[in-house]
C-alpha cells in the first residue's frame, strides 16, 4: 500500500504552481506554490504541530489570493477613476470652449434660414422646461401623499375633496389630474398607439428582410456571370474587355486622394480599354496642385488618366459627374465605374463586376459592397459598421436578389452608360443624386445586381460632427426625391407590386416612417407618459421588441455583439438628427439643400501606400511612390494658414436638451415605480448626454 499511497500523493494531490497575472500593469505578478506532499500526508496519529503548520500554510495562500483579488479590484477602481477624470476634463473643455452647433458657418448662412434652423431646437426646449415644471409639481404632490401606482384614479373622489386655504394645492393637483385624464391622455394614447402600429409594421419588414437573407445564405444564392464572359477574361486581351470609364469625383480631400488614384491606376484592365477621370471640384489651390502632380506622375508611368477641374461648382457631385459625362470622348465607352475619393478598389474589381453585363442587356448597375479600414477606430465607427453591415448584407442583398432594385450607393458601382442616358443622366435637383438616378433607371425597366462578395475599402467618418452632417444629407435627400418622383412612379409602366415596393417600402417605411416613430415614440411620447401616466406604453414596446430588432441588426456583424446595448441607445439618439432631416426634406426647408463633403482622416497608412506602390511594380504598372515627407510639409504649411478652420469638438444643443428631458422623465418615473421605463429613460438620457457633449467620436485635443 505504501507505493500506491506515494503515487497517489505525488500525481494526484500534488498541485502545480499558479501564476496570477494582473490586468492592470501597475501590479506585479505573484507566484503561489502548490501544496506539497506534507499538506496531504495522512497518518493514523498526526501530531498537533503538523496540523498547525498545514493550516498556517493554507491560510497564507488564502491571504495571498484575497490580496490579489483586492489588488484587482483596486486596479479596476483606479481605471474607473482615471476614466471619470478624463471624462470630466473633456466635459470641462467643451463647456469652456463654448462652441455649439447653433453657430452658423458660411455654408449655413447661404443655404439655411436661421429661423428655420432654431425652430426645432426651440420646440425641444419648450418640452424640456415644461417637463421640469411638471416634475417639481409631481414631487410636491408626492410628498403631500399623492402616491399613484397605477393610472386608474378615482376622479370623483378627488373632486369631492373639501376646498380650503390649506387644501389649495390638493385642489389644484386634483383638477390637473382631471384635466390630463379628460383632455391630454386620449390624444397622447392615440398617438402612442399609432406609433406602436408603425413600429410593428417596420419590425415585420425588418424580420422579413432577415428571413430573406437567411434563405439566400441557406441556398447559397448569388449572382453569377455567364461562363463565356469569365472564359473571355481568362483568354487574355482578345477576350471580353469592353471600354470602361473610371471616375473619381473629389472636393478638397487632400487626405485621401493619393491612395484612391493609386488604386484605380492599379486596376487590372487593358490600358487601351480604360480611361480614368479625376474630377476635382476643390477650391483650395494647394489641394488642386497636389492632385495635379499626382495625376502627372501616373501619366508618366503610362496610366491612361486625365485631370478635370470645374471653376464653378454647380450641382455639387451631381453637377461634377454630369459635366464629365458631357465630354465628347465618353461616347466611345460602354461602362462607367464610379469611386469616391476615399475608396480603394482591388486590382480585380473590374474583372469581378463587368462580366455580369455580358449577355444581360437589361442590367444597368452592378454594385459592390463597402468595407471599412477604420471600423475599430472608436465607438462611433463601430456603431456605424453595425448599421452599414445590415444595410449591405441584408437590405441591399435581399432587394438585389428578389427585386433587382436597390438604391445606388453613389460609389463602388459600375453603370452601363446607356442606362444612365436612358434615365436622363445625372440631375442636381436633390442631395442624393445616386438614389435619384437609381429610381429613374428602375422606372425605365433597368435591373440591378448587388455583389456581396466584392468589397471596396473606404473610410467611416470618425467625428460625430461629420457623421451627423452625412446622416442629415442621407435622410433629407430621399424626402426631396419622394416629392419629385411620386408622380413619375404612379405614371410609370412597371408592375403594381414594384410601385408598391418603391412607394411604401423603399420611401415611406424605410425613409419616412422609421425616423418618425423612432423619435416621436421614444423621445417625446415615452417621456410624456411619465407625466401623463393615464397614457401607457407597454414594456414590450419599450424593451423587448427594440432589443429583438437590435439583435437582428447586429447579426451581419457578429463580432459587434458586445455593443448591442450602445447600438440600441445610439440609434434612438440619432433619431433626432434623422427626424429633423426628414422634415427638412419633406417640407423643402433650407437645410434640405445643404451639401457638406464628409471629412476624411486618410486612415490608409503611409506603409499601405508604399506597399501598394510595390504591388504596382509587380503588375508592371510602374511605381509611383509618393514623396511622403514633402507632402507632409506642404499640408502642415496649409494647415497653419487655416487655423480658423481647425476641427474641434462641439456641444450639440438639441441632443443636450433631449438628454435633460429624458433624465427628468426618468426621475418622474421613480415616483410611480415604473422599473423598466426608468432604466430605459435613464440610459437613453445618458446616451443623449454623451452625444450632446460630443464624447462618442473623435476627440480633438
mmCIF file of C-alpha atoms in Angstrom, residues 167-383:
data_model
loop_
_atom_site.group_PDB
_atom_site.id
_atom_site.type_symbol
_atom_site.label_atom_id
_atom_site.label_comp_id
_atom_site.label_asym_id
_atom_site.label_seq_id
_atom_site.Cartn_x
_atom_site.Cartn_y
_atom_site.Cartn_z
ATOM 1 C CA UNK A 167 -56.153 72.347 0.659
ATOM 2 C CA UNK A 168 -55.413 74.673 -2.252
ATOM 3 C CA UNK A 169 -52.549 72.518 -3.515
ATOM 4 C CA UNK A 170 -54.664 69.356 -3.290
ATOM 5 C CA UNK A 171 -57.447 71.072 -5.183
ATOM 6 C CA UNK A 172 -55.086 72.244 -7.932
ATOM 7 C CA UNK A 173 -53.499 68.842 -8.265
ATOM 8 C CA UNK A 174 -56.842 67.044 -8.383
ATOM 9 C CA UNK A 175 -58.000 69.335 -11.180
ATOM 10 C CA UNK A 176 -54.709 68.794 -13.016
ATOM 11 C CA UNK A 177 -55.333 65.044 -12.810
ATOM 12 C CA UNK A 178 -58.862 65.504 -14.163
ATOM 13 C CA UNK A 179 -57.597 67.731 -16.972
ATOM 14 C CA UNK A 180 -54.945 65.290 -18.122
ATOM 15 C CA UNK A 181 -57.354 62.359 -17.931
ATOM 16 C CA UNK A 182 -60.067 64.124 -19.923
ATOM 17 C CA UNK A 183 -58.033 66.126 -22.457
ATOM 18 C CA UNK A 184 -54.374 65.065 -22.584
ATOM 19 C CA UNK A 185 -54.326 61.293 -22.131
ATOM 20 C CA UNK A 186 -56.712 60.316 -25.005
ATOM 21 C CA UNK A 187 -54.834 62.108 -27.843
ATOM 22 C CA UNK A 188 -51.486 61.049 -26.385
ATOM 23 C CA UNK A 189 -52.627 57.433 -26.157
ATOM 24 C CA UNK A 190 -53.937 57.607 -29.730
ATOM 25 C CA UNK A 191 -50.607 58.939 -30.976
ATOM 26 C CA UNK A 192 -48.768 56.290 -28.979
ATOM 27 C CA UNK A 193 -50.930 53.519 -30.452
ATOM 28 C CA UNK A 194 -50.371 54.858 -33.977
ATOM 29 C CA UNK A 195 -46.598 54.881 -33.440
ATOM 30 C CA UNK A 196 -46.762 51.356 -31.996
ATOM 31 C CA UNK A 197 -48.546 50.162 -35.150
ATOM 32 C CA UNK A 198 -45.888 51.801 -37.335
ATOM 33 C CA UNK A 199 -43.212 50.282 -35.099
ATOM 34 C CA UNK A 200 -44.693 46.807 -35.543
ATOM 35 C CA UNK A 201 -45.011 47.205 -39.327
ATOM 36 C CA UNK A 202 -41.398 48.311 -39.602
ATOM 37 C CA UNK A 203 -40.301 45.448 -37.324
ATOM 38 C CA UNK A 204 -42.131 42.946 -39.543
ATOM 39 C CA UNK A 205 -40.401 44.430 -42.586
ATOM 40 C CA UNK A 206 -37.030 44.010 -40.910
ATOM 41 C CA UNK A 207 -37.860 40.456 -39.886
ATOM 42 C CA UNK A 208 -38.866 39.568 -43.473
ATOM 43 C CA UNK A 209 -35.583 41.021 -44.751
ATOM 44 C CA UNK A 210 -33.638 38.925 -42.233
ATOM 45 C CA UNK A 211 -35.529 35.782 -43.281
ATOM 46 C CA UNK A 212 -34.737 36.593 -46.915
ATOM 47 C CA UNK A 213 -31.056 36.951 -46.040
ATOM 48 C CA UNK A 214 -31.143 33.635 -44.182
ATOM 49 C CA UNK A 215 -32.724 31.966 -47.231
ATOM 50 C CA UNK A 216 -30.018 33.415 -49.503
ATOM 51 C CA UNK A 217 -27.323 32.004 -47.237
ATOM 52 C CA UNK A 218 -29.065 28.670 -46.811
ATOM 53 C CA UNK A 219 -29.476 28.191 -50.566
ATOM 54 C CA UNK A 220 -26.129 29.875 -51.358
ATOM 55 C CA UNK A 221 -27.818 32.205 -53.862
ATOM 56 C CA UNK A 222 -25.629 34.809 -55.503
ATOM 57 C CA UNK A 223 -25.332 36.482 -58.922
ATOM 58 C CA UNK A 224 -23.012 34.520 -61.218
ATOM 59 C CA UNK A 225 -21.779 35.867 -64.562
ATOM 60 C CA UNK A 226 -22.117 33.705 -67.626
ATOM 61 C CA UNK A 227 -19.323 31.203 -68.101
ATOM 62 C CA UNK A 228 -18.352 32.531 -71.526
ATOM 63 C CA UNK A 229 -17.766 36.007 -70.025
ATOM 64 C CA UNK A 230 -15.394 34.562 -67.421
ATOM 65 C CA UNK A 231 -13.662 32.445 -70.053
ATOM 66 C CA UNK A 232 -13.206 35.522 -72.250
ATOM 67 C CA UNK A 233 -11.469 37.328 -69.390
ATOM 68 C CA UNK A 234 -9.090 34.429 -68.897
ATOM 69 C CA UNK A 235 -8.256 34.276 -72.584
ATOM 70 C CA UNK A 236 -6.179 37.478 -72.495
ATOM 71 C CA UNK A 237 -6.617 40.885 -74.096
ATOM 72 C CA UNK A 238 -8.551 39.420 -77.017
ATOM 73 C CA UNK A 239 -11.399 38.395 -74.685
ATOM 74 C CA UNK A 240 -14.323 40.361 -73.181
ATOM 75 C CA UNK A 241 -12.743 43.688 -72.266
ATOM 76 C CA UNK A 242 -15.248 46.446 -73.080
ATOM 77 C CA UNK A 243 -14.326 50.121 -72.897
ATOM 78 C CA UNK A 244 -14.594 51.276 -69.253
ATOM 79 C CA UNK A 245 -14.555 54.851 -67.971
ATOM 80 C CA UNK A 246 -13.451 55.276 -64.334
ATOM 81 C CA UNK A 247 -14.476 58.445 -62.484
ATOM 82 C CA UNK A 248 -13.271 59.756 -59.110
ATOM 83 C CA UNK A 249 -15.180 62.890 -58.062
ATOM 84 C CA UNK A 250 -13.463 64.732 -55.210
ATOM 85 C CA UNK A 251 -13.548 68.075 -53.440
ATOM 86 C CA UNK A 252 -10.823 69.323 -51.055
ATOM 87 C CA UNK A 253 -9.950 65.781 -49.993
ATOM 88 C CA UNK A 254 -6.188 66.021 -49.716
ATOM 89 C CA UNK A 255 -6.095 63.319 -47.023
ATOM 90 C CA UNK A 256 -7.157 60.505 -49.350
ATOM 91 C CA UNK A 257 -6.573 61.466 -52.993
ATOM 92 C CA UNK A 258 -3.245 59.610 -53.302
ATOM 93 C CA UNK A 259 -4.490 56.200 -52.275
ATOM 94 C CA UNK A 260 -7.636 56.344 -54.432
ATOM 95 C CA UNK A 261 -5.700 57.444 -57.551
ATOM 96 C CA UNK A 262 -3.086 54.754 -56.945
ATOM 97 C CA UNK A 263 -5.803 52.110 -56.502
ATOM 98 C CA UNK A 264 -7.677 52.902 -59.747
ATOM 99 C CA UNK A 265 -4.414 53.169 -61.717
ATOM 100 C CA UNK A 266 -3.624 49.681 -60.477
ATOM 101 C CA UNK A 267 -6.880 48.166 -61.837
ATOM 102 C CA UNK A 268 -6.159 45.039 -63.844
ATOM 103 C CA UNK A 269 -7.643 46.044 -67.206
ATOM 104 C CA UNK A 270 -6.034 46.638 -70.625
ATOM 105 C CA UNK A 271 -4.704 50.201 -70.829
ATOM 106 C CA UNK A 272 -6.267 50.715 -74.228
ATOM 107 C CA UNK A 273 -9.711 49.838 -72.790
ATOM 108 C CA UNK A 274 -9.775 52.115 -69.746
ATOM 109 C CA UNK A 275 -9.766 55.859 -69.092
ATOM 110 C CA UNK A 276 -9.548 57.386 -65.609
ATOM 111 C CA UNK A 277 -11.093 60.802 -64.948
ATOM 112 C CA UNK A 278 -10.063 62.677 -61.795
ATOM 113 C CA UNK A 279 -12.966 65.107 -61.335
ATOM 114 C CA UNK A 280 -11.601 67.723 -58.966
ATOM 115 C CA UNK A 281 -14.005 70.310 -57.545
ATOM 116 C CA UNK A 282 -11.508 71.573 -54.956
ATOM 117 C CA UNK A 283 -11.447 75.305 -54.286
ATOM 118 C CA UNK A 284 -8.187 75.045 -52.336
ATOM 119 C CA UNK A 285 -5.204 75.867 -54.630
ATOM 120 C CA UNK A 286 -2.804 73.670 -52.638
ATOM 121 C CA UNK A 287 -5.080 70.647 -52.940
ATOM 122 C CA UNK A 288 -5.531 71.271 -56.663
ATOM 123 C CA UNK A 289 -1.761 71.408 -57.146
ATOM 124 C CA UNK A 290 -1.166 68.187 -55.189
ATOM 125 C CA UNK A 291 -3.801 66.284 -57.190
ATOM 126 C CA UNK A 292 -2.441 67.595 -60.499
ATOM 127 C CA UNK A 293 1.060 66.470 -59.565
ATOM 128 C CA UNK A 294 -0.195 63.018 -58.617
ATOM 129 C CA UNK A 295 -2.040 62.680 -61.939
ATOM 130 C CA UNK A 296 1.092 63.778 -63.827
ATOM 131 C CA UNK A 297 3.149 61.126 -62.031
ATOM 132 C CA UNK A 298 0.782 58.388 -63.142
ATOM 133 C CA UNK A 299 0.626 59.746 -66.677
ATOM 134 C CA UNK A 300 4.410 59.447 -66.846
ATOM 135 C CA UNK A 301 4.110 55.854 -65.666
ATOM 136 C CA UNK A 302 1.827 55.077 -68.610
ATOM 137 C CA UNK A 303 -1.598 55.247 -66.940
ATOM 138 C CA UNK A 304 -4.486 56.496 -69.117
ATOM 139 C CA UNK A 305 -5.610 59.201 -66.682
ATOM 140 C CA UNK A 306 -6.951 62.771 -67.036
ATOM 141 C CA UNK A 307 -7.407 65.671 -64.619
ATOM 142 C CA UNK A 308 -10.573 67.830 -64.850
ATOM 143 C CA UNK A 309 -11.318 70.861 -62.708
ATOM 144 C CA UNK A 310 -14.510 72.941 -62.610
ATOM 145 C CA UNK A 311 -14.254 76.591 -61.674
ATOM 146 C CA UNK A 312 -17.996 76.883 -60.945
ATOM 147 C CA UNK A 313 -19.246 74.072 -58.688
ATOM 148 C CA UNK A 314 -22.861 73.984 -59.822
ATOM 149 C CA UNK A 315 -24.771 70.952 -58.597
ATOM 150 C CA UNK A 316 -22.008 69.632 -56.331
ATOM 151 C CA UNK A 317 -21.253 65.952 -57.037
ATOM 152 C CA UNK A 318 -24.146 65.503 -59.478
ATOM 153 C CA UNK A 319 -23.010 68.536 -61.440
ATOM 154 C CA UNK A 320 -19.433 67.259 -61.445
ATOM 155 C CA UNK A 321 -20.446 63.854 -62.844
ATOM 156 C CA UNK A 322 -22.834 65.432 -65.353
ATOM 157 C CA UNK A 323 -20.089 67.730 -66.642
ATOM 158 C CA UNK A 324 -17.681 64.806 -67.044
ATOM 159 C CA UNK A 325 -20.244 62.712 -68.941
ATOM 160 C CA UNK A 326 -20.676 65.550 -71.455
ATOM 161 C CA UNK A 327 -17.114 65.116 -72.733
ATOM 162 C CA UNK A 328 -17.035 64.113 -76.401
ATOM 163 C CA UNK A 329 -14.853 61.035 -75.844
ATOM 164 C CA UNK A 330 -17.350 59.439 -73.440
ATOM 165 C CA UNK A 331 -19.352 58.111 -76.425
ATOM 166 C CA UNK A 332 -16.526 55.608 -77.054
ATOM 167 C CA UNK A 333 -17.085 53.918 -73.680
ATOM 168 C CA UNK A 334 -19.731 51.371 -72.731
ATOM 169 C CA UNK A 335 -19.477 51.308 -68.923
ATOM 170 C CA UNK A 336 -18.525 53.771 -66.187
ATOM 171 C CA UNK A 337 -17.163 52.831 -62.740
ATOM 172 C CA UNK A 338 -17.538 55.472 -60.015
ATOM 173 C CA UNK A 339 -15.460 55.699 -56.820
ATOM 174 C CA UNK A 340 -15.487 58.391 -54.152
ATOM 175 C CA UNK A 341 -12.157 59.880 -53.117
ATOM 176 C CA UNK A 342 -11.660 57.593 -50.105
ATOM 177 C CA UNK A 343 -12.444 54.327 -51.945
ATOM 178 C CA UNK A 344 -9.717 51.866 -52.890
ATOM 179 C CA UNK A 345 -10.871 49.141 -55.293
ATOM 180 C CA UNK A 346 -8.808 45.962 -55.522
ATOM 181 C CA UNK A 347 -6.953 45.305 -58.817
ATOM 182 C CA UNK A 348 -9.514 42.658 -59.878
ATOM 183 C CA UNK A 349 -12.548 44.905 -59.228
ATOM 184 C CA UNK A 350 -13.478 45.324 -62.915
ATOM 185 C CA UNK A 351 -12.854 41.644 -63.653
ATOM 186 C CA UNK A 352 -15.349 40.682 -60.953
ATOM 187 C CA UNK A 353 -18.066 43.201 -61.888
ATOM 188 C CA UNK A 354 -18.030 43.900 -65.645
ATOM 189 C CA UNK A 355 -18.565 40.219 -66.743
ATOM 190 C CA UNK A 356 -22.075 40.331 -65.236
ATOM 191 C CA UNK A 357 -23.128 42.699 -68.047
ATOM 192 C CA UNK A 358 -22.313 40.262 -70.866
ATOM 193 C CA UNK A 359 -25.455 38.649 -72.269
ATOM 194 C CA UNK A 360 -27.673 40.597 -69.832
ATOM 195 C CA UNK A 361 -28.859 43.630 -71.775
ATOM 196 C CA UNK A 362 -31.410 44.605 -69.085
ATOM 197 C CA UNK A 363 -28.697 45.001 -66.441
ATOM 198 C CA UNK A 364 -27.954 48.651 -65.719
ATOM 199 C CA UNK A 365 -25.912 48.596 -62.475
ATOM 200 C CA UNK A 366 -23.532 46.277 -60.640
ATOM 201 C CA UNK A 367 -22.980 47.446 -57.064
ATOM 202 C CA UNK A 368 -20.144 46.217 -54.807
ATOM 203 C CA UNK A 369 -20.126 46.142 -51.026
ATOM 204 C CA UNK A 370 -18.172 48.563 -48.859
ATOM 205 C CA UNK A 371 -15.603 47.537 -46.262
ATOM 206 C CA UNK A 372 -14.026 49.904 -43.777
ATOM 207 C CA UNK A 373 -10.384 50.451 -42.882
ATOM 208 C CA UNK A 374 -11.229 52.258 -39.625
ATOM 209 C CA UNK A 375 -14.246 50.348 -38.308
ATOM 210 C CA UNK A 376 -12.489 49.729 -34.959
ATOM 211 C CA UNK A 377 -11.145 53.271 -34.553
ATOM 212 C CA UNK A 378 -13.638 54.375 -31.879
ATOM 213 C CA UNK A 379 -17.125 53.625 -30.571
ATOM 214 C CA UNK A 380 -18.763 55.751 -33.261
ATOM 215 C CA UNK A 381 -17.133 53.835 -36.122
ATOM 216 C CA UNK A 382 -18.037 50.504 -34.502
ATOM 217 C CA UNK A 383 -21.701 51.503 -34.310
#
